[in-house]
Short mmCIF file of C-alpha atoms and ligand atoms in Angstrom, two decimals:
data_model
loop_
_atom_site.label_atom_id
_atom_site.label_comp_id
_atom_site.label_asym_id
_atom_site.label_seq_id
_atom_site.Cartn_x
_atom_site.Cartn_y
_atom_site.Cartn_z
CA MET A 741 0.14 0.22 0.17
CA SER A 742 0.84 3.74 -0.52
CA LEU A 743 2.00 5.74 3.18
CA PRO A 744 0.02 8.89 2.39
CA ALA A 745 1.70 11.40 2.01
CA VAL A 746 0.90 14.28 4.54
CA PRO A 747 1.20 14.06 7.80
CA ALA A 748 -1.14 14.83 11.13
CA PRO A 749 -2.52 18.06 11.41
CA GLY A 750 -0.89 18.14 15.37
CA PRO A 751 -2.32 18.43 18.74
CA GLY A 752 -5.66 20.61 19.03
CA ARG A 753 -5.97 21.49 15.33
CA HIS A 754 -7.25 17.60 14.70
CA LEU A 755 -9.59 17.16 11.16
CA PRO A 756 -13.79 16.97 13.13
CA PRO A 757 -14.87 13.99 12.79
CA PRO A 758 -17.95 14.40 9.60
CA ALA A 759 -21.87 14.54 10.82
CA HIS A 760 -23.38 11.97 10.83
CA SER A 761 -26.19 12.21 8.63
CA SER A 762 -29.01 12.36 9.84
CA GLY A 763 -27.82 15.80 11.18
CA ALA A 764 -27.27 14.24 15.13
CA ARG A 765 -24.66 15.54 17.61
CA ALA A 766 -22.91 13.88 19.88
CA PRO A 767 -24.50 13.63 23.37
CA ARG A 768 -22.24 16.64 25.96
CA ILE A 769 -21.01 13.97 28.56
CA PRO A 770 -18.26 15.32 30.82
CA PRO A 771 -15.00 13.48 29.99
CA HIS A 772 -14.92 11.50 34.28
CA ARG A 773 -17.95 10.23 33.05
CA LEU A 774 -17.51 8.71 30.38
CA PRO A 775 -16.08 5.17 29.77
CA ARG A 776 -12.32 5.45 28.69
CA HIS A 777 -12.48 2.37 26.86
CA VAL A 778 -15.18 0.20 24.36
CA ALA A 779 -15.51 -2.53 23.12
CA ILE A 780 -18.15 -3.80 20.28
CA ILE A 781 -18.85 -7.58 19.19
CA MET A 782 -19.99 -5.94 16.04
CA ASP A 783 -22.53 -8.73 14.79
CA GLY A 784 -24.98 -9.61 12.93
CA ASN A 785 -24.11 -9.86 8.87
CA GLY A 786 -25.23 -12.58 8.02
CA ARG A 787 -28.73 -12.19 9.78
CA TRP A 788 -29.08 -8.81 8.02
CA ALA A 789 -27.95 -10.29 4.24
CA ALA A 790 -30.43 -12.50 4.83
CA GLY A 791 -33.47 -10.74 5.65
CA LEU A 792 -32.16 -8.59 2.82
CA GLY A 793 -31.60 -12.13 0.17
CA ALA A 794 -28.34 -11.50 0.04
CA ALA A 795 -25.15 -12.52 0.56
CA ARG A 796 -23.46 -12.93 3.16
CA THR A 797 -20.30 -11.18 3.08
CA ARG A 798 -23.26 -7.94 1.69
CA GLY A 799 -24.06 -7.74 5.13
CA HIS A 800 -20.61 -6.84 5.78
CA ARG A 801 -19.93 -3.94 3.36
CA SER A 802 -22.79 -2.83 5.05
CA GLY A 803 -21.17 -3.47 7.89
CA SER A 804 -18.92 -1.88 6.87
CA ARG A 805 -20.07 1.37 7.05
CA ALA A 806 -21.24 0.96 10.35
CA MET A 807 -18.24 0.84 11.11
CA ILE A 808 -17.06 4.04 9.73
CA ASP A 809 -19.72 5.71 11.31
CA VAL A 810 -19.59 4.47 15.37
CA VAL A 811 -15.32 5.26 14.59
CA ASP A 812 -16.23 9.05 13.63
CA GLY A 813 -19.12 9.00 16.66
CA ALA A 814 -16.28 7.44 19.09
CA LEU A 815 -14.31 10.14 18.42
CA GLU A 816 -17.14 12.87 18.52
CA VAL A 817 -18.74 11.78 21.68
CA GLY A 818 -14.70 12.38 23.48
CA LEU A 819 -14.14 8.19 23.96
CA ALA A 820 -10.51 7.54 24.26
CA GLN A 821 -9.95 3.73 23.09
CA LEU A 822 -12.27 1.48 21.44
CA SER A 823 -11.86 -1.74 20.43
CA LEU A 824 -13.47 -3.01 17.04
CA TYR A 825 -14.27 -7.27 16.68
CA ALA A 826 -13.44 -7.05 12.77
CA PHE A 827 -13.12 -10.42 12.61
CA SER A 828 -11.64 -13.93 14.80
CA THR A 829 -9.84 -16.93 14.96
CA GLU A 830 -12.79 -18.85 14.42
CA ASN A 831 -14.36 -16.81 11.29
CA TRP A 832 -11.72 -18.99 9.61
CA GLY A 833 -13.92 -22.21 9.64
CA ARG A 834 -16.19 -20.23 8.09
CA PRO A 835 -16.58 -20.61 3.70
CA ALA A 836 -13.58 -18.66 1.76
CA ALA A 837 -16.00 -16.92 -0.58
CA GLU A 838 -17.35 -15.39 3.36
CA VAL A 839 -13.76 -14.93 4.61
CA ASP A 840 -12.46 -13.55 1.12
CA GLY A 841 -14.90 -11.24 1.10
CA ILE A 842 -14.34 -9.96 4.57
CA MET A 843 -10.40 -9.29 3.86
CA LEU A 844 -10.97 -7.26 0.60
CA LEU A 845 -13.93 -5.65 2.22
CA LEU A 846 -10.45 -4.00 5.24
CA HIS A 847 -8.13 -3.64 2.45
CA GLU A 848 -11.46 -1.38 1.50
CA VAL A 849 -12.19 0.66 4.44
CA LEU A 850 -8.47 1.19 5.18
CA ARG A 851 -8.01 2.36 1.47
CA SER A 852 -10.00 4.55 1.55
CA ASN A 853 -10.59 5.71 5.48
CA LEU A 854 -6.38 5.95 7.32
CA ARG A 855 -5.73 9.51 5.71
CA ARG A 856 -8.91 10.55 7.03
CA TRP A 857 -8.15 8.65 10.12
CA HIS A 858 -4.94 10.18 10.75
CA GLU A 859 -5.75 13.57 10.29
CA GLN A 860 -8.33 13.20 12.52
CA GLY A 861 -5.71 12.09 15.27
CA ILE A 862 -7.38 8.54 15.19
CA ARG A 863 -4.30 5.94 16.06
CA VAL A 864 -4.97 2.27 14.83
CA LEU A 865 -3.69 -0.86 16.59
CA TRP A 866 -4.26 -3.68 16.04
CA SER A 867 -5.28 -6.43 18.54
CA GLY A 868 -4.29 -10.48 17.09
CA ARG A 869 -2.88 -13.03 15.56
CA ARG A 870 0.16 -11.93 13.05
CA THR A 871 0.78 -14.64 11.67
CA ARG A 872 -1.90 -16.60 10.11
CA ALA A 873 -3.53 -13.43 7.62
CA ALA A 874 -2.26 -13.00 3.88
CA ALA A 875 -0.02 -10.98 3.71
CA GLY A 876 -1.66 -7.35 1.47
CA ILE A 877 -3.41 -7.81 4.63
CA ARG A 878 -0.66 -8.18 7.33
CA THR A 879 0.84 -4.88 5.70
CA GLU A 880 -1.92 -3.08 5.50
CA LEU A 881 -2.51 -3.05 8.67
CA GLU A 882 0.53 -2.73 9.97
CA ALA A 883 1.14 0.36 7.87
CA ALA A 884 -1.98 2.10 9.53
CA GLU A 885 -0.04 1.13 12.94
CA TYR A 886 3.13 2.70 12.00
CA LEU A 887 1.34 6.11 9.99
CA THR A 888 -0.99 6.84 13.01
CA ARG A 889 1.25 5.71 16.09
CA ASP A 890 0.99 9.72 17.53
CA ASN A 891 -1.80 10.19 17.60
CA GLU A 892 -3.64 10.87 20.57
CA LEU A 893 -7.52 11.21 20.11
CA LEU A 894 -8.48 7.92 20.01
CA THR A 895 -7.34 4.80 19.31
CA VAL A 896 -9.11 2.22 17.91
CA ALA A 897 -7.70 -1.36 18.60
CA VAL A 898 -8.84 -3.16 15.09
CA CYS A 899 -9.39 -7.06 16.80
CA PHE A 900 -8.59 -9.08 13.28
CA ASP A 901 -6.93 -12.85 13.98
CA TYR A 902 -8.05 -11.83 17.25
CA GLY A 903 -8.99 -14.80 19.93
CA SER A 904 -8.76 -14.21 23.48
CA ARG A 905 -7.99 -17.89 24.19
CA ALA A 906 -4.76 -17.81 21.21
CA GLU A 907 -3.68 -14.28 23.53
CA LEU A 908 -3.65 -15.40 26.32
CA LEU A 909 -1.68 -18.79 25.67
CA ASP A 910 0.37 -16.45 22.71
CA ALA A 911 1.35 -14.40 25.51
CA VAL A 912 1.87 -17.17 28.41
CA ARG A 913 4.29 -18.79 25.51
CA LEU A 914 6.47 -15.43 25.83
CA LEU A 915 6.33 -15.48 29.90
CA ALA A 916 7.56 -18.69 29.07
CA VAL A 917 10.53 -18.20 27.97
CA ASP A 918 11.38 -14.88 29.85
CA VAL A 919 11.37 -17.57 32.93
CA ALA A 920 13.34 -20.10 30.91
CA THR A 921 15.73 -17.63 30.56
CA GLY A 922 15.40 -15.82 33.73
CA ARG A 923 14.61 -12.62 32.90
CA VAL A 924 11.15 -13.67 35.28
CA GLU A 925 10.59 -14.12 38.62
CA PRO A 926 7.70 -16.62 38.48
CA VAL A 927 6.83 -15.31 42.35
CA ALA A 928 7.25 -11.95 41.67
CA LEU A 929 4.72 -12.17 39.05
CA GLN A 930 1.88 -9.51 38.96
CA GLU A 931 -1.49 -9.04 37.22
CA GLU A 932 0.53 -6.13 35.30
CA ASP A 933 2.93 -8.38 34.71
CA LEU A 934 0.84 -10.89 32.70
CA ALA A 935 -1.17 -8.31 31.13
CA GLY A 936 2.45 -6.64 30.06
CA TYR A 937 2.86 -10.26 27.78
CA LEU A 938 -1.17 -9.48 25.98
CA TYR A 939 -1.32 -8.13 22.13
CA GLN A 940 -1.91 -4.23 23.24
CA PRO A 941 -0.23 -3.80 26.68
CA ASP A 942 -0.81 -0.16 26.20
CA MET A 943 -4.67 -0.49 26.52
CA SER A 944 -6.78 -0.30 28.99
CA GLU A 945 -9.07 -1.99 30.79
CA ILE A 946 -12.41 -2.58 28.67
CA ASP A 947 -15.55 -0.08 30.88
CA LEU A 948 -18.06 -0.89 28.33
CA LEU A 949 -19.12 -3.91 26.08
CA VAL A 950 -21.65 -3.49 23.42
CA ARG A 951 -22.32 -6.59 21.45
CA THR A 952 -25.49 -6.10 18.70
CA GLY A 953 -27.09 -9.05 16.60
CA GLY A 954 -29.53 -9.84 20.00
CA GLU A 955 -26.91 -13.25 21.36
CA GLN A 956 -25.65 -12.58 24.05
CA ARG A 957 -22.35 -13.86 25.04
CA ILE A 958 -18.48 -13.06 24.99
CA SER A 959 -17.33 -15.73 21.99
CA ASN A 960 -13.92 -15.28 22.69
CA PHE A 961 -13.11 -11.53 22.79
CA LEU A 962 -11.24 -9.98 25.17
CA LEU A 963 -11.88 -11.73 28.33
CA TRP A 964 -8.79 -10.51 30.23
CA GLN A 965 -9.69 -7.31 29.64
CA ALA A 966 -13.27 -7.28 30.01
CA ALA A 967 -12.76 -8.46 33.11
CA TYR A 968 -14.74 -5.79 35.37
CA ALA A 969 -16.53 -4.43 32.41
CA GLU A 970 -20.17 -3.21 31.29
CA LEU A 971 -22.06 -5.55 29.23
CA ILE A 972 -24.75 -3.84 26.68
CA PHE A 973 -26.21 -6.49 24.71
CA GLU A 974 -28.14 -4.57 21.52
CA GLN A 975 -31.40 -6.63 19.28
CA THR A 976 -29.63 -4.37 16.35
CA LEU A 977 -28.23 -6.36 13.60
CA TRP A 978 -24.52 -4.46 13.37
CA PRO A 979 -25.62 -3.35 9.50
CA ASP A 980 -28.32 -1.03 10.94
CA PHE A 981 -25.81 -0.01 14.15
CA ASP A 982 -25.50 3.82 13.96
CA ARG A 983 -23.20 6.28 15.96
CA ARG A 984 -26.53 6.61 17.68
CA ASP A 985 -26.77 3.66 18.72
CA LEU A 986 -23.15 3.50 20.66
CA TRP A 987 -23.92 7.09 22.39
CA ARG A 988 -27.12 6.17 24.04
CA ALA A 989 -25.23 2.94 25.07
CA VAL A 990 -22.17 5.31 26.64
CA GLN A 991 -25.25 7.47 27.80
CA ALA A 992 -26.39 3.73 29.21
CA TYR A 993 -23.14 3.09 30.86
CA THR A 994 -23.05 5.95 32.41
CA ARG A 995 -26.58 5.38 34.74
CA ARG A 996 -24.38 2.12 35.93
CA GLN A 997 -23.06 1.37 39.44
CA ARG A 998 -19.43 -0.24 39.19
CA ARG A 999 -18.72 -1.62 42.39
CA PHE A 1000 -15.28 -4.56 41.27
CA GLY A 1001 -15.87 -6.37 44.03
CA GLY A 1002 -16.69 -3.69 46.69
CA SER A 1003 -20.01 -3.11 49.27
CA GLY A 1004 -21.35 -0.05 46.94
CA ALA A 1005 -22.23 2.31 49.74
CA GLY A 1006 -20.27 5.05 50.33
CA ASP A 1007 -17.11 3.89 47.86
CA PRO A 1008 -16.01 7.18 46.04
CA GLY A 1009 -15.16 5.43 42.22
CA VAL A 1010 -17.53 3.04 41.95
CA THR A 1011 -20.00 4.51 39.63
CA ALA A 1012 -19.52 5.00 36.69
CA ALA A 1013 -19.94 8.82 36.40
CA GLY A 1014 -16.60 7.67 38.66
C1 IPE B 54 -20.53 -10.85 12.17
O1 IPE B 54 -21.61 -10.59 11.75
C2 IPE B 54 -18.97 -10.40 11.04
C3 IPE B 54 -18.02 -11.18 11.36
C4 IPE B 54 -18.15 -12.55 12.62
C5 IPE B 54 -17.14 -11.20 10.23
P1 IPE B 54 -21.98 -11.97 10.84
O2 IPE B 54 -21.00 -12.79 10.02
O3 IPE B 54 -21.65 -13.16 12.38
O4 IPE B 54 -22.75 -12.42 11.13
P2 IPE B 54 -24.34 -13.17 11.60
O5 IPE B 54 -24.64 -13.85 13.48
O6 IPE B 54 -23.96 -14.77 11.33
O7 IPE B 54 -25.72 -12.67 11.50
C1 IPE B 55 -18.48 -12.58 16.65
O1 IPE B 55 -19.41 -12.84 15.93
C2 IPE B 55 -16.45 -12.89 15.52
C3 IPE B 55 -17.20 -10.93 15.37
C4 IPE B 55 -17.55 -10.67 15.55
C5 IPE B 55 -15.75 -11.13 14.76
P1 IPE B 55 -19.77 -14.16 15.88
O2 IPE B 55 -20.82 -14.72 14.75
O3 IPE B 55 -18.14 -15.72 15.19
O4 IPE B 55 -19.95 -15.02 16.87
P2 IPE B 55 -20.52 -16.80 17.35
O5 IPE B 55 -20.30 -17.39 16.38
O6 IPE B 55 -22.43 -16.29 16.94
O7 IPE B 55 -20.76 -16.64 18.74
MG1 MG B 56 -22.34 -13.93 14.42
#
């Protein structure tokens, strides 16, 4: 791929995200009440296509448009981190034509949006196994990471060939090497140290996990990072989801009480409102 030659405009001079086609604007939520890290299981593309009597790939295409809108909406409402489940380690088991179609769409999404995302101050990360993806998509995702590495407004993790069990296994493999070579003392190991071996060690814990498409399951997504996430399951199929649904979920989050195992009484910092 060719790298956009234009550098990001720099702090405070980012391109604003385009408004939603309806003209709707993001709710004003004070930063300390926002979820810092939102993760989304973008599910329901196949059923959306089936409802139209169309091929599943058509659902994935519409789903990619929803994803682009939600990234803009995340920026507009002021989120710091957004993790998007784009393709799981189990999704390789789907028919080759569907898998190829998804790969092609990811190429297209990056090619058509990367420059703009960069100018908007978005940092793109790839969370997932890097060994199985075709060279083209690997190059594209790694180039996106490199181009946007200094951007700080919103970090978008594209979870591609991502599976939580694979991530934990890969982490344990790296850790085992460090133990074997004497760099790590097993009894001294802390939870933060283990987190340091995950695909994106800098990502904070997930505050809000949204799944569209009506299923109420996690499907091997960010099991470690979502330990205390607030969960929202939406009936809406992913292609019908847009930034306004994201904002509604974020507003619902601000009304949740988080306890982290505490009693919840008189304990500052236990509500989503902080
Ligand atoms: C999510 O939609 C997209 C991917 C898993 C890549 P699905 O393709 O799983 O759609 P449904 O769940 O079959 O409707
Ligand atoms: C989860 O959806 C994976 C992505 C959204 C990329 P799936 O459709 O693969 O999950 P299951 O099979 O319903 O659990
Ligand atoms: Mg599905």
